[in-house]
Amino acid sequence: MVDLVSLVLGVASGAANGTFPIFIKTPRVLAADVHPVVFQLYKSAWVCFFGCALLAIQAAQGAPLVFTPWASASAAAWIPSGLATIVAVPLVGVGTSVLATAATGSVLSFLVFWLGFHEKVKYHDVFGAELPAAPAYLLGSVVGMAGRVY
């Protein structure tokens, strides 16, 4: 069974990532003519603030603080990702930008964990051949996302 907290956090993450580009096109932000780097800095400052607050809560509860280089790599990738989104939204729109982000993230995560980290995928009998169905499901998801935008 799926851990309910993990599921709720995953949905909340998807909602937050899917909605933050909307604010880039609000009349106040457009009128302010904020440079993408400034917008990213503002967004990153709040992420840092909440991250530090969560670390302080964890430390106060006596939980160990564990460092992983993957966190640094993720943060390093997140900043150019955010900048690209901030620049893309006014140029191509929220829908296309979110579609590209979600589709690229889904495909990249699947391929990295399947091929790079050798995560097991379930194989199915398809007309006598054992094939992984996950790539077809992923393709269907990406095509479905695109169908919602275009």
Short mmCIF file of N, CA, C and O in Angstrom, two decimals, residues 1 7-8 12 30 32 40-41 50 53 55-56 72 76-77 84 90-91 102 105-106 108 110-111 116 118-119 139 149:
data_model
loop_
_atom_site.label_atom_id
_atom_site.label_comp_id
_atom_site.label_asym_id
_atom_site.label_seq_id
_atom_site.Cartn_x
_atom_site.Cartn_y
_atom_site.Cartn_z
N MET A 1 0.83 -1.19 0.00
CA MET A 1 0.00 0.00 0.00
C MET A 1 0.88 1.25 0.00
O MET A 1 1.93 1.30 0.61
N LEU A 7 2.08 10.09 -0.70
CA LEU A 7 1.14 10.40 -1.77
C LEU A 7 0.66 11.84 -1.69
O LEU A 7 0.65 12.56 -2.70
N VAL A 8 0.30 12.30 -0.50
CA VAL A 8 -0.16 13.68 -0.32
C VAL A 8 0.96 14.66 -0.67
O VAL A 8 0.73 15.66 -1.36
N ALA A 12 0.92 17.37 -3.64
CA ALA A 12 1.17 18.78 -3.30
C ALA A 12 2.34 19.33 -4.12
O ALA A 12 2.29 20.46 -4.62
N LEU A 30 3.75 41.15 -14.76
CA LEU A 30 4.04 41.67 -16.09
C LEU A 30 4.28 43.18 -16.05
O LEU A 30 5.18 43.69 -16.73
N ALA A 32 5.45 44.87 -13.55
CA ALA A 32 6.72 45.14 -12.87
C ALA A 32 7.91 44.89 -13.77
O ALA A 32 9.00 45.38 -13.50
N GLN A 40 13.73 34.37 -10.24
CA GLN A 40 14.30 33.11 -9.77
C GLN A 40 14.94 33.29 -8.41
O GLN A 40 14.83 32.43 -7.55
N LEU A 41 15.62 34.41 -8.20
CA LEU A 41 16.25 34.67 -6.91
C LEU A 41 15.20 34.76 -5.80
O LEU A 41 15.37 34.20 -4.72
N PHE A 50 12.17 28.13 3.61
CA PHE A 50 11.35 27.00 4.07
C PHE A 50 12.18 25.74 4.28
O PHE A 50 11.92 24.96 5.20
N ALA A 53 13.86 26.17 7.59
CA ALA A 53 12.86 26.01 8.65
C ALA A 53 12.55 24.53 8.88
O ALA A 53 12.46 24.07 10.03
N LEU A 55 14.54 22.00 8.19
CA LEU A 55 15.73 21.40 8.81
C LEU A 55 15.79 21.71 10.30
O LEU A 55 16.15 20.85 11.11
N ALA A 56 15.42 22.94 10.68
CA ALA A 56 15.42 23.32 12.09
C ALA A 56 14.39 22.50 12.87
O ALA A 56 14.66 22.04 13.99
N SER A 72 22.52 18.30 -3.53
CA SER A 72 23.24 19.41 -4.16
C SER A 72 23.09 19.38 -5.67
O SER A 72 22.91 20.42 -6.31
N ALA A 76 21.35 22.24 -7.88
CA ALA A 76 22.08 22.86 -8.99
C ALA A 76 21.30 22.78 -10.30
O ALA A 76 21.35 23.69 -11.11
N ALA A 77 20.55 21.71 -10.49
CA ALA A 77 19.74 21.58 -11.70
C ALA A 77 18.46 22.40 -11.61
O ALA A 77 17.92 22.85 -12.63
N ALA A 84 14.73 28.75 -16.88
CA ALA A 84 14.20 28.41 -18.20
C ALA A 84 12.67 28.51 -18.21
O ALA A 84 12.08 29.00 -19.18
N PRO A 90 6.39 33.47 -20.64
CA PRO A 90 5.90 34.59 -21.45
C PRO A 90 6.03 34.35 -22.96
O PRO A 90 5.28 34.92 -23.74
N LEU A 91 6.96 33.49 -23.35
CA LEU A 91 7.19 33.25 -24.77
C LEU A 91 6.23 32.22 -25.37
O LEU A 91 5.70 32.42 -26.46
N ALA A 102 6.68 18.87 -17.42
CA ALA A 102 6.17 17.60 -16.89
C ALA A 102 6.59 16.43 -17.76
O ALA A 102 7.00 15.38 -17.24
N GLY A 105 10.42 15.88 -17.43
CA GLY A 105 10.73 15.32 -16.11
C GLY A 105 10.30 13.87 -15.99
O GLY A 105 11.03 13.04 -15.43
N SER A 106 9.12 13.55 -16.51
CA SER A 106 8.63 12.17 -16.43
C SER A 106 9.52 11.22 -17.22
O SER A 106 9.93 10.16 -16.73
N LEU A 108 12.66 11.71 -18.34
CA LEU A 108 14.02 11.68 -17.82
C LEU A 108 14.11 10.87 -16.54
O LEU A 108 15.01 10.03 -16.38
N PHE A 110 12.13 8.46 -15.53
CA PHE A 110 11.94 7.05 -15.85
C PHE A 110 13.22 6.45 -16.43
O PHE A 110 13.68 5.40 -15.99
N LEU A 111 13.79 7.11 -17.43
CA LEU A 111 14.98 6.57 -18.09
C LEU A 111 16.18 6.49 -17.15
O LEU A 111 16.91 5.50 -17.15
N GLY A 116 19.74 3.91 -15.77
CA GLY A 116 20.92 4.34 -15.02
C GLY A 116 21.09 3.65 -13.68
O GLY A 116 22.18 3.22 -13.32
N HIS A 118 19.14 1.00 -12.74
CA HIS A 118 18.69 -0.39 -12.90
C HIS A 118 17.52 -0.77 -12.00
O HIS A 118 17.47 -1.85 -11.43
N GLU A 119 16.57 0.17 -11.87
CA GLU A 119 15.34 -0.14 -11.14
C GLU A 119 14.56 -1.18 -11.94
O GLU A 119 14.51 -1.14 -13.17
N LEU A 139 4.76 6.79 -22.62
CA LEU A 139 4.44 7.44 -23.89
C LEU A 139 2.98 7.88 -23.91
O LEU A 139 2.66 9.00 -24.32
N VAL A 149 -3.18 20.06 -23.75
CA VAL A 149 -2.67 21.41 -24.01
C VAL A 149 -3.04 21.85 -25.43
O VAL A 149 -3.42 22.99 -25.66
#
